[in-house]
Amino acid sequence: MTDPTGPSNYETLAVSVRRLIDATIRTEVSPEVVAAAAAKIDSVTNELSAALMPGSFGERTVDDGQPVAAGNAVIGIRNPSAPPLVIHHNDDGSVWTEFTLGAAYEGPPGHVHGGVIALILDHVLGAPTHKAGRPAYTGTLTLRYHRPTRLRRPLRSEARIESVDGRKNFVVGSISDADGPTVTAEGVFIHRRESPAS
């Protein structure tokens, strides 16, 4: 029997809300239908709000087996605002992910918002630098927008570490569509100083 509070149900809820977000943006139903839908959504929101954790998902004090990153803005399976991306790690240390962005990520008409591009590349470029128990933090991130990135088109993002200098990782990456790169990026990701052994 499946645990009704298990992570899979939370993920299913997030998928449903992602569909709701897309439908909210693109619907052309009558004002009466919109008003009725809003009332139903408010009712469901009240039900879900009956038991809320304090703070953000990553700040929880209870270990219920769900990954801390489940609330992450880019990869969070419980975050309806996240695409969410699935990051794949290659044997050479590089990473890649494939995804499609819909109406919720629009900037210029028909195209992905530049800030969303930056958000995704910040995460993807950071991915090859993370070590177990020792994440790396963004020091700098520089993007070059070669051409607009279209919505609802299959995209691929890749990143690799170009060099390492002490705690600093110098990383390069990109987002591409079928016609080639739309954005390239480089960044510096820094590991915190390790605490001296006690």
mmCIF file of C-alpha atoms in Angstrom:
data_model
loop_
_atom_site.group_PDB
_atom_site.id
_atom_site.type_symbol
_atom_site.label_atom_id
_atom_site.label_comp_id
_atom_site.label_asym_id
_atom_site.label_seq_id
_atom_site.Cartn_x
_atom_site.Cartn_y
_atom_site.Cartn_z
ATOM 1 C CA MET A 1 0.000 0.000 0.000
ATOM 2 C CA THR A 2 1.351 3.447 -0.934
ATOM 3 C CA ASP A 3 1.923 5.942 1.834
ATOM 4 C CA PRO A 4 -0.503 8.833 1.049
ATOM 5 C CA THR A 5 2.029 11.320 2.442
ATOM 6 C CA GLY A 6 4.919 9.937 0.361
ATOM 7 C CA PRO A 7 7.083 12.084 -1.939
ATOM 8 C CA SER A 8 5.470 10.633 -5.084
ATOM 9 C CA ASN A 9 2.136 12.218 -4.138
ATOM 10 C CA TYR A 10 3.783 15.592 -3.501
ATOM 11 C CA GLU A 11 5.462 15.349 -6.903
ATOM 12 C CA THR A 12 2.111 14.522 -8.511
ATOM 13 C CA LEU A 13 0.596 17.577 -6.816
ATOM 14 C CA ALA A 14 3.388 19.797 -8.199
ATOM 15 C CA VAL A 15 2.835 18.420 -11.716
ATOM 16 C CA SER A 16 -0.873 19.241 -11.436
ATOM 17 C CA VAL A 17 -0.121 22.785 -10.294
ATOM 18 C CA ARG A 18 2.341 23.249 -13.180
ATOM 19 C CA ARG A 19 -0.505 22.333 -15.540
ATOM 20 C CA LEU A 20 -2.735 24.778 -13.667
ATOM 21 C CA ILE A 21 -0.171 27.580 -14.045
ATOM 22 C CA ASP A 22 0.056 26.966 -17.787
ATOM 23 C CA ALA A 23 -3.740 26.828 -18.135
ATOM 24 C CA THR A 24 -4.126 30.005 -16.033
ATOM 25 C CA ILE A 25 -1.871 31.891 -18.420
ATOM 26 C CA ARG A 26 -3.372 30.542 -21.652
ATOM 27 C CA THR A 27 -7.075 30.078 -20.862
ATOM 28 C CA GLU A 28 -9.701 31.929 -22.885
ATOM 29 C CA VAL A 29 -12.784 30.653 -21.052
ATOM 30 C CA SER A 30 -15.542 33.018 -19.918
ATOM 31 C CA PRO A 31 -15.207 35.264 -16.830
ATOM 32 C CA GLU A 32 -17.844 33.131 -15.113
ATOM 33 C CA VAL A 33 -15.785 29.960 -15.572
ATOM 34 C CA VAL A 34 -12.669 31.795 -14.347
ATOM 35 C CA ALA A 35 -14.504 32.977 -11.210
ATOM 36 C CA ALA A 36 -15.783 29.465 -10.452
ATOM 37 C CA ALA A 37 -12.311 27.991 -10.971
ATOM 38 C CA ALA A 38 -10.751 30.601 -8.656
ATOM 39 C CA ALA A 39 -13.206 29.640 -5.903
ATOM 40 C CA LYS A 40 -12.293 25.956 -6.283
ATOM 41 C CA ILE A 41 -8.588 26.757 -6.215
ATOM 42 C CA ASP A 42 -9.015 28.868 -3.072
ATOM 43 C CA SER A 43 -10.818 25.957 -1.426
ATOM 44 C CA VAL A 44 -8.000 23.524 -2.282
ATOM 45 C CA THR A 45 -5.393 26.062 -1.106
ATOM 46 C CA ASN A 46 -7.173 26.283 2.245
ATOM 47 C CA GLU A 47 -7.079 22.484 2.548
ATOM 48 C CA LEU A 48 -3.345 22.350 1.795
ATOM 49 C CA SER A 49 -2.670 25.228 4.193
ATOM 50 C CA ALA A 50 -4.067 23.276 7.156
ATOM 51 C CA ALA A 51 -0.552 21.982 7.939
ATOM 52 C CA LEU A 52 2.373 24.069 6.657
ATOM 53 C CA MET A 53 6.046 23.719 7.531
ATOM 54 C CA PRO A 54 7.693 26.887 8.836
ATOM 55 C CA GLY A 55 10.109 28.617 6.468
ATOM 56 C CA SER A 56 11.298 27.110 3.194
ATOM 57 C CA PHE A 57 11.464 23.450 2.228
ATOM 58 C CA GLY A 58 15.244 23.309 2.627
ATOM 59 C CA GLU A 59 15.000 24.681 6.182
ATOM 60 C CA ARG A 60 12.872 21.795 7.495
ATOM 61 C CA THR A 61 14.017 20.191 10.727
ATOM 62 C CA VAL A 62 12.172 16.917 10.081
ATOM 63 C CA ASP A 63 13.879 14.219 8.006
ATOM 64 C CA ASP A 64 11.023 12.445 6.237
ATOM 65 C CA GLY A 65 13.141 10.970 3.458
ATOM 66 C CA GLN A 66 12.399 13.696 0.932
ATOM 67 C CA PRO A 67 15.411 15.320 -0.741
ATOM 68 C CA VAL A 68 16.284 18.792 0.536
ATOM 69 C CA ALA A 69 16.332 20.031 -3.073
ATOM 70 C CA ALA A 70 12.648 19.134 -3.558
ATOM 71 C CA GLY A 71 11.769 22.812 -3.095
ATOM 72 C CA ASN A 72 14.558 24.095 -5.373
ATOM 73 C CA ALA A 73 13.556 26.694 -7.991
ATOM 74 C CA VAL A 74 15.221 24.751 -10.825
ATOM 75 C CA ILE A 75 15.150 21.040 -9.943
ATOM 76 C CA GLY A 76 12.553 20.897 -7.148
ATOM 77 C CA ILE A 77 10.045 18.123 -7.791
ATOM 78 C CA ARG A 78 7.708 19.715 -5.207
ATOM 79 C CA ASN A 79 8.120 23.220 -6.617
ATOM 80 C CA PRO A 80 5.505 23.981 -9.324
ATOM 81 C CA SER A 81 7.564 26.983 -10.428
ATOM 82 C CA ALA A 82 10.505 24.716 -11.319
ATOM 83 C CA PRO A 83 10.595 23.200 -14.850
ATOM 84 C CA PRO A 84 11.968 20.893 -13.141
ATOM 85 C CA LEU A 85 15.325 19.981 -14.654
ATOM 86 C CA VAL A 86 16.930 16.546 -14.287
ATOM 87 C CA ILE A 87 20.725 16.882 -14.216
ATOM 88 C CA HIS A 88 22.732 14.019 -15.754
ATOM 89 C CA HIS A 89 26.397 13.520 -14.806
ATOM 90 C CA ASN A 90 28.900 12.167 -17.342
ATOM 91 C CA ASP A 91 31.969 10.110 -16.454
ATOM 92 C CA ASP A 92 34.237 13.036 -17.370
ATOM 93 C CA GLY A 93 32.567 15.259 -14.747
ATOM 94 C CA SER A 94 30.482 17.297 -17.204
ATOM 95 C CA VAL A 95 26.704 17.584 -16.869
ATOM 96 C CA TRP A 96 23.717 17.972 -19.181
ATOM 97 C CA THR A 97 19.954 18.284 -19.091
ATOM 98 C CA GLU A 98 17.178 18.448 -21.678
ATOM 99 C CA PHE A 99 13.940 20.352 -21.127
ATOM 100 C CA THR A 100 11.192 22.444 -22.694
ATOM 101 C CA LEU A 101 9.931 25.719 -21.233
ATOM 102 C CA GLY A 102 6.303 26.782 -21.607
ATOM 103 C CA ALA A 103 4.191 29.866 -21.071
ATOM 104 C CA ALA A 104 5.177 30.352 -17.418
ATOM 105 C CA TYR A 105 8.735 31.297 -18.469
ATOM 106 C CA GLU A 106 7.921 33.899 -21.120
ATOM 107 C CA GLY A 107 9.775 37.193 -21.427
ATOM 108 C CA PRO A 108 9.628 38.680 -24.932
ATOM 109 C CA PRO A 109 6.555 37.287 -26.722
ATOM 110 C CA GLY A 110 7.161 33.665 -27.655
ATOM 111 C CA HIS A 111 10.597 33.567 -26.031
ATOM 112 C CA VAL A 112 12.140 32.577 -22.701
ATOM 113 C CA HIS A 113 12.770 35.401 -20.219
ATOM 114 C CA GLY A 114 16.478 36.247 -19.963
ATOM 115 C CA GLY A 115 16.323 35.999 -16.175
ATOM 116 C CA VAL A 116 14.972 32.455 -16.427
ATOM 117 C CA ILE A 117 17.895 31.608 -18.717
ATOM 118 C CA ALA A 118 20.274 33.000 -16.073
ATOM 119 C CA LEU A 119 18.541 30.990 -13.328
ATOM 120 C CA ILE A 120 18.901 27.749 -15.285
ATOM 121 C CA LEU A 121 22.523 28.352 -16.265
ATOM 122 C CA ASP A 122 23.428 29.301 -12.688
ATOM 123 C CA HIS A 123 22.182 25.890 -11.566
ATOM 124 C CA VAL A 124 23.608 23.872 -14.467
ATOM 125 C CA LEU A 125 27.059 25.479 -14.260
ATOM 126 C CA GLY A 126 27.109 24.890 -10.514
ATOM 127 C CA ALA A 127 26.169 21.210 -10.856
ATOM 128 C CA PRO A 128 29.603 19.798 -11.851
ATOM 129 C CA THR A 129 31.285 21.624 -8.948
ATOM 130 C CA HIS A 130 29.193 20.202 -6.098
ATOM 131 C CA LYS A 131 30.763 17.532 -3.937
ATOM 132 C CA ALA A 132 28.984 15.382 -1.371
ATOM 133 C CA GLY A 133 28.507 17.481 1.753
ATOM 134 C CA ARG A 134 30.437 20.344 0.202
ATOM 135 C CA PRO A 135 28.383 22.464 -2.199
ATOM 136 C CA ALA A 136 29.876 25.263 -4.269
ATOM 137 C CA TYR A 137 28.398 28.754 -4.352
ATOM 138 C CA THR A 138 28.182 31.168 -7.265
ATOM 139 C CA GLY A 139 30.955 33.757 -7.260
ATOM 140 C CA THR A 140 30.353 35.209 -10.718
ATOM 141 C CA LEU A 141 28.154 34.290 -13.657
ATOM 142 C CA THR A 142 28.577 35.872 -17.092
ATOM 143 C CA LEU A 143 26.124 35.198 -19.907
ATOM 144 C CA ARG A 144 26.243 35.979 -23.604
ATOM 145 C CA TYR A 145 22.846 35.906 -25.306
ATOM 146 C CA HIS A 146 23.519 34.972 -28.948
ATOM 147 C CA ARG A 147 19.872 34.939 -30.063
ATOM 148 C CA PRO A 148 16.416 34.564 -28.512
ATOM 149 C CA THR A 149 15.524 31.218 -26.917
ATOM 150 C CA ARG A 150 12.085 30.138 -28.049
ATOM 151 C CA LEU A 151 9.382 28.760 -25.776
ATOM 152 C CA ARG A 152 7.982 25.258 -26.350
ATOM 153 C CA ARG A 153 11.095 24.112 -28.172
ATOM 154 C CA PRO A 154 13.321 21.236 -26.951
ATOM 155 C CA LEU A 155 16.405 22.696 -25.261
ATOM 156 C CA ARG A 156 19.652 21.229 -23.960
ATOM 157 C CA SER A 157 21.988 22.732 -21.394
ATOM 158 C CA GLU A 158 25.524 21.512 -20.753
ATOM 159 C CA ALA A 159 28.370 22.527 -18.436
ATOM 160 C CA ARG A 160 31.900 21.442 -17.593
ATOM 161 C CA ILE A 161 34.693 22.563 -15.309
ATOM 162 C CA GLU A 162 37.409 24.271 -17.354
ATOM 163 C CA SER A 163 39.922 24.717 -14.525
ATOM 164 C CA VAL A 164 40.284 24.719 -10.743
ATOM 165 C CA ASP A 165 42.297 27.124 -8.612
ATOM 166 C CA GLY A 166 42.126 26.196 -4.950
ATOM 167 C CA ARG A 167 38.509 26.560 -3.862
ATOM 168 C CA LYS A 168 37.512 28.227 -7.160
ATOM 169 C CA ASN A 169 36.001 26.251 -10.033
ATOM 170 C CA PHE A 170 35.951 27.933 -13.439
ATOM 171 C CA VAL A 171 33.021 26.537 -15.416
ATOM 172 C CA VAL A 172 31.665 26.999 -18.945
ATOM 173 C CA GLY A 173 28.271 26.029 -20.295
ATOM 174 C CA SER A 174 25.454 26.745 -22.706
ATOM 175 C CA ILE A 175 21.826 26.395 -23.649
ATOM 176 C CA SER A 176 21.128 25.173 -27.185
ATOM 177 C CA ASP A 177 18.228 24.314 -29.433
ATOM 178 C CA ALA A 178 18.227 22.335 -32.673
ATOM 179 C CA ASP A 179 19.944 25.244 -34.451
ATOM 180 C CA GLY A 180 22.825 25.526 -31.963
ATOM 181 C CA PRO A 181 23.648 27.636 -28.893
ATOM 182 C CA THR A 182 21.277 30.429 -27.913
ATOM 183 C CA VAL A 183 23.217 31.397 -24.779
ATOM 184 C CA THR A 184 26.733 30.637 -23.562
ATOM 185 C CA ALA A 185 27.993 31.233 -20.049
ATOM 186 C CA GLU A 186 31.025 31.133 -17.824
ATOM 187 C CA GLY A 187 31.142 31.284 -14.073
ATOM 188 C CA VAL A 188 33.234 30.919 -10.968
ATOM 189 C CA PHE A 189 31.868 28.604 -8.279
ATOM 190 C CA ILE A 190 33.521 28.599 -4.892
ATOM 191 C CA HIS A 191 33.704 25.959 -2.173
ATOM 192 C CA ARG A 192 33.536 27.217 1.396
ATOM 193 C CA ARG A 193 36.686 26.835 3.458
ATOM 194 C CA GLU A 194 36.624 23.495 5.221
ATOM 195 C CA SER A 195 36.414 23.768 9.000
ATOM 196 C CA PRO A 196 39.597 22.631 10.733
ATOM 197 C CA ALA A 197 39.302 19.181 12.248
ATOM 198 C CA SER A 198 38.407 19.292 15.929
#
